[in-house]
Short mmCIF file of N, CA and C in Angstrom, two decimals:
data_model
loop_
_atom_site.label_atom_id
_atom_site.label_comp_id
_atom_site.label_asym_id
_atom_site.label_seq_id
_atom_site.Cartn_x
_atom_site.Cartn_y
_atom_site.Cartn_z
N MET A 1 25.17 -33.21 23.12
CA MET A 1 24.29 -34.17 22.48
C MET A 1 23.11 -34.44 23.39
N THR A 2 21.95 -34.43 22.81
CA THR A 2 20.74 -34.65 23.59
C THR A 2 20.15 -36.02 23.27
N THR A 3 19.27 -36.43 24.15
CA THR A 3 18.55 -37.69 23.90
C THR A 3 17.75 -37.57 22.62
N GLN A 4 17.22 -36.39 22.35
CA GLN A 4 16.44 -36.17 21.13
C GLN A 4 17.31 -36.41 19.89
N THR A 5 18.54 -35.89 19.92
CA THR A 5 19.45 -36.09 18.79
C THR A 5 19.73 -37.57 18.58
N ARG A 6 20.01 -38.26 19.67
CA ARG A 6 20.27 -39.71 19.60
C ARG A 6 19.06 -40.43 19.02
N ASN A 7 17.89 -40.10 19.50
CA ASN A 7 16.66 -40.75 19.01
C ASN A 7 16.43 -40.46 17.53
N GLU A 8 16.70 -39.22 17.13
CA GLU A 8 16.53 -38.85 15.72
C GLU A 8 17.47 -39.65 14.83
N LYS A 9 18.71 -39.82 15.27
CA LYS A 9 19.69 -40.57 14.47
C LYS A 9 19.30 -42.04 14.39
N PHE A 10 18.81 -42.60 15.51
CA PHE A 10 18.41 -44.01 15.46
C PHE A 10 17.16 -44.17 14.61
N LYS A 11 16.26 -43.20 14.68
CA LYS A 11 15.06 -43.24 13.85
C LYS A 11 15.46 -43.25 12.37
N LYS A 12 16.49 -42.50 12.02
CA LYS A 12 17.00 -42.48 10.64
C LYS A 12 17.49 -43.86 10.23
N VAL A 13 18.18 -44.58 11.13
CA VAL A 13 18.64 -45.94 10.84
C VAL A 13 17.44 -46.82 10.52
N VAL A 14 16.41 -46.73 11.33
CA VAL A 14 15.20 -47.54 11.13
C VAL A 14 14.52 -47.15 9.81
N GLU A 15 14.45 -45.87 9.51
CA GLU A 15 13.83 -45.43 8.25
C GLU A 15 14.58 -45.97 7.04
N VAL A 16 15.90 -45.96 7.09
CA VAL A 16 16.71 -46.51 5.99
C VAL A 16 16.43 -48.00 5.85
N ALA A 17 16.38 -48.71 6.97
CA ALA A 17 16.11 -50.15 6.93
C ALA A 17 14.73 -50.43 6.33
N LYS A 18 13.74 -49.64 6.71
CA LYS A 18 12.39 -49.82 6.17
C LYS A 18 12.36 -49.57 4.66
N LYS A 19 13.07 -48.54 4.23
CA LYS A 19 13.13 -48.22 2.80
C LYS A 19 13.77 -49.39 2.03
N ILE A 20 14.82 -49.95 2.58
CA ILE A 20 15.50 -51.07 1.94
C ILE A 20 14.60 -52.29 1.91
N LYS A 21 13.89 -52.54 3.00
CA LYS A 21 12.99 -53.70 3.04
C LYS A 21 11.86 -53.54 2.03
N GLU A 22 11.32 -52.32 1.91
CA GLU A 22 10.26 -52.07 0.92
C GLU A 22 10.77 -52.33 -0.49
N LYS A 23 11.98 -51.93 -0.73
CA LYS A 23 12.61 -52.16 -2.04
C LYS A 23 12.72 -53.67 -2.30
N LYS A 24 13.14 -54.41 -1.30
CA LYS A 24 13.29 -55.86 -1.43
C LYS A 24 11.93 -56.53 -1.65
N VAL A 25 10.93 -56.13 -0.86
CA VAL A 25 9.60 -56.72 -0.97
C VAL A 25 8.97 -56.43 -2.33
N SER A 26 9.28 -55.27 -2.90
CA SER A 26 8.72 -54.92 -4.20
C SER A 26 9.41 -55.63 -5.36
N GLY A 27 10.43 -56.43 -5.03
CA GLY A 27 11.09 -57.22 -6.05
C GLY A 27 12.34 -56.60 -6.65
N LEU A 28 12.70 -55.42 -6.18
CA LEU A 28 13.92 -54.78 -6.69
C LEU A 28 15.15 -55.44 -6.08
N THR A 29 16.21 -55.42 -6.80
CA THR A 29 17.46 -56.03 -6.34
C THR A 29 18.19 -55.09 -5.41
N LEU A 30 18.63 -55.64 -4.29
CA LEU A 30 19.43 -54.86 -3.35
C LEU A 30 20.89 -54.95 -3.76
N GLY A 31 21.65 -53.92 -3.44
CA GLY A 31 23.05 -53.92 -3.83
C GLY A 31 23.95 -53.30 -2.77
N VAL A 32 25.19 -53.11 -3.16
CA VAL A 32 26.21 -52.55 -2.28
C VAL A 32 25.81 -51.15 -1.81
N SER A 33 25.15 -50.40 -2.68
CA SER A 33 24.74 -49.04 -2.28
C SER A 33 23.75 -49.08 -1.12
N ASP A 34 22.92 -50.12 -1.07
CA ASP A 34 21.98 -50.27 0.05
C ASP A 34 22.74 -50.59 1.34
N GLN A 35 23.72 -51.46 1.22
CA GLN A 35 24.56 -51.79 2.38
C GLN A 35 25.24 -50.53 2.89
N GLU A 36 25.79 -49.76 1.98
CA GLU A 36 26.52 -48.56 2.35
C GLU A 36 25.60 -47.53 3.01
N GLU A 37 24.39 -47.38 2.49
CA GLU A 37 23.45 -46.42 3.06
C GLU A 37 23.11 -46.78 4.50
N LEU A 38 22.86 -48.06 4.76
CA LEU A 38 22.54 -48.50 6.11
C LEU A 38 23.75 -48.37 7.03
N ALA A 39 24.92 -48.74 6.54
CA ALA A 39 26.13 -48.63 7.35
C ALA A 39 26.40 -47.17 7.72
N LYS A 40 26.21 -46.26 6.78
CA LYS A 40 26.44 -44.83 7.05
C LYS A 40 25.43 -44.30 8.07
N ALA A 41 24.18 -44.73 7.95
CA ALA A 41 23.17 -44.29 8.92
C ALA A 41 23.54 -44.78 10.32
N TRP A 42 24.04 -46.01 10.42
CA TRP A 42 24.46 -46.54 11.72
C TRP A 42 25.66 -45.76 12.25
N GLU A 43 26.60 -45.42 11.37
CA GLU A 43 27.77 -44.63 11.78
C GLU A 43 27.35 -43.25 12.29
N GLU A 44 26.35 -42.64 11.64
CA GLU A 44 25.86 -41.35 12.09
C GLU A 44 25.25 -41.46 13.48
N PHE A 45 24.53 -42.54 13.72
CA PHE A 45 23.96 -42.79 15.05
C PHE A 45 25.08 -42.91 16.08
N LEU A 46 26.09 -43.72 15.76
CA LEU A 46 27.20 -43.89 16.69
C LEU A 46 27.94 -42.58 16.93
N SER A 47 28.02 -41.73 15.92
CA SER A 47 28.79 -40.49 16.03
C SER A 47 28.21 -39.51 17.04
N VAL A 48 26.93 -39.61 17.35
CA VAL A 48 26.34 -38.70 18.32
C VAL A 48 26.45 -39.20 19.76
N LEU A 49 26.92 -40.42 19.91
CA LEU A 49 27.10 -40.96 21.25
C LEU A 49 28.45 -40.54 21.81
N PRO A 50 28.52 -40.25 23.10
CA PRO A 50 29.82 -39.96 23.70
C PRO A 50 30.73 -41.19 23.54
N VAL A 51 32.02 -40.96 23.41
CA VAL A 51 32.97 -42.05 23.18
C VAL A 51 32.83 -43.15 24.23
N GLU A 52 32.72 -42.74 25.50
CA GLU A 52 32.60 -43.76 26.56
C GLU A 52 31.38 -44.64 26.36
N GLU A 53 30.29 -44.02 25.97
CA GLU A 53 29.06 -44.78 25.77
C GLU A 53 29.17 -45.68 24.54
N ARG A 54 29.75 -45.14 23.48
CA ARG A 54 29.92 -45.92 22.25
C ARG A 54 30.76 -47.15 22.51
N GLU A 55 31.81 -46.99 23.30
CA GLU A 55 32.71 -48.11 23.61
C GLU A 55 32.07 -49.08 24.60
N SER A 56 31.16 -48.59 25.43
CA SER A 56 30.60 -49.45 26.47
C SER A 56 29.29 -50.13 26.05
N LEU A 57 28.85 -49.87 24.84
CA LEU A 57 27.61 -50.51 24.38
C LEU A 57 27.74 -52.02 24.36
N GLY A 58 28.97 -52.47 24.27
CA GLY A 58 29.20 -53.90 24.39
C GLY A 58 28.96 -54.68 23.13
N ILE A 59 28.60 -55.91 23.35
CA ILE A 59 28.50 -56.89 22.27
C ILE A 59 27.07 -57.38 22.17
N VAL A 60 26.63 -57.55 20.97
CA VAL A 60 25.29 -58.08 20.71
C VAL A 60 25.46 -59.50 20.18
N THR A 61 24.60 -60.38 20.61
CA THR A 61 24.63 -61.73 20.10
C THR A 61 23.57 -61.85 19.02
N PHE A 62 24.01 -62.16 17.83
CA PHE A 62 23.11 -62.42 16.73
C PHE A 62 23.28 -63.88 16.33
N ARG A 63 22.46 -64.32 15.45
CA ARG A 63 22.62 -65.69 14.98
C ARG A 63 23.94 -65.87 14.24
N PHE A 64 24.60 -64.75 13.94
CA PHE A 64 25.88 -64.79 13.25
C PHE A 64 27.05 -64.78 14.22
N GLY A 65 26.76 -64.76 15.50
CA GLY A 65 27.82 -64.70 16.50
C GLY A 65 27.79 -63.38 17.23
N PHE A 66 28.90 -63.03 17.80
CA PHE A 66 29.00 -61.81 18.60
C PHE A 66 29.49 -60.65 17.74
N VAL A 67 28.83 -59.51 17.88
CA VAL A 67 29.22 -58.32 17.13
C VAL A 67 29.13 -57.12 18.08
N ALA A 68 30.21 -56.35 18.18
CA ALA A 68 30.18 -55.14 18.99
C ALA A 68 29.34 -54.10 18.24
N TYR A 69 28.57 -53.30 18.99
CA TYR A 69 27.74 -52.26 18.36
C TYR A 69 28.57 -51.39 17.43
N LYS A 70 29.76 -51.02 17.90
CA LYS A 70 30.59 -50.12 17.09
C LYS A 70 31.07 -50.77 15.80
N ASP A 71 31.01 -52.12 15.72
CA ASP A 71 31.46 -52.83 14.53
C ASP A 71 30.33 -53.19 13.58
N ILE A 72 29.11 -52.84 13.93
CA ILE A 72 27.96 -53.19 13.07
C ILE A 72 28.09 -52.60 11.67
N PRO A 73 28.50 -51.33 11.50
CA PRO A 73 28.63 -50.82 10.11
C PRO A 73 29.61 -51.66 9.27
N LYS A 74 30.71 -52.04 9.86
CA LYS A 74 31.70 -52.87 9.14
C LYS A 74 31.08 -54.21 8.77
N LYS A 75 30.36 -54.81 9.71
CA LYS A 75 29.73 -56.11 9.46
C LYS A 75 28.65 -55.98 8.37
N ILE A 76 27.91 -54.86 8.38
CA ILE A 76 26.89 -54.63 7.35
C ILE A 76 27.54 -54.61 5.97
N ARG A 77 28.69 -53.93 5.88
CA ARG A 77 29.38 -53.81 4.59
C ARG A 77 29.99 -55.13 4.12
N GLU A 78 30.44 -55.96 5.04
CA GLU A 78 31.20 -57.15 4.68
C GLU A 78 30.38 -58.44 4.58
N ASP A 79 29.23 -58.48 5.20
CA ASP A 79 28.48 -59.74 5.30
C ASP A 79 27.04 -59.51 4.82
N TRP A 80 26.75 -59.99 3.61
CA TRP A 80 25.43 -59.80 3.01
C TRP A 80 24.32 -60.39 3.88
N ASN A 81 24.52 -61.56 4.42
CA ASN A 81 23.50 -62.20 5.25
C ASN A 81 23.22 -61.36 6.50
N PHE A 82 24.26 -60.81 7.09
CA PHE A 82 24.09 -59.96 8.26
C PHE A 82 23.32 -58.70 7.87
N PHE A 83 23.66 -58.11 6.75
CA PHE A 83 22.97 -56.93 6.23
C PHE A 83 21.47 -57.20 6.11
N GLU A 84 21.10 -58.30 5.48
CA GLU A 84 19.69 -58.64 5.31
C GLU A 84 19.01 -58.89 6.65
N PHE A 85 19.73 -59.52 7.55
CA PHE A 85 19.20 -59.80 8.89
C PHE A 85 18.91 -58.48 9.63
N ILE A 86 19.85 -57.56 9.60
CA ILE A 86 19.68 -56.27 10.28
C ILE A 86 18.51 -55.50 9.68
N VAL A 87 18.39 -55.52 8.37
CA VAL A 87 17.26 -54.85 7.71
C VAL A 87 15.94 -55.44 8.24
N ASP A 88 15.86 -56.76 8.29
CA ASP A 88 14.62 -57.40 8.77
C ASP A 88 14.34 -57.07 10.25
N VAL A 89 15.37 -57.04 11.06
CA VAL A 89 15.19 -56.73 12.48
C VAL A 89 14.73 -55.29 12.67
N LEU A 90 15.41 -54.37 12.02
CA LEU A 90 15.10 -52.94 12.20
C LEU A 90 13.78 -52.54 11.53
N ALA A 91 13.48 -53.14 10.40
CA ALA A 91 12.28 -52.75 9.65
C ALA A 91 11.02 -53.45 10.15
N GLY A 92 11.22 -54.44 11.01
CA GLY A 92 10.07 -55.12 11.61
C GLY A 92 9.38 -56.09 10.74
#
């Protein structure tokens, strides 16, 4: 795995978030499929990281509390407010 691969996968996460935000701004309704798309993009990003690195990324503090990086896809799927928050953070 190269740094380029990692960057490409993270760029994909950001692109998905931007697409979802554009959809929201245009007045379209977001749904479970949007949550799933973002969660899958995050999982793909995590999949290119070595296991040690994935496990050592640690915990992020959000306004929703503490979330381990590796648990972000699960949190995206289960918590609508967190999903919207992540979209706003990633999409800028």
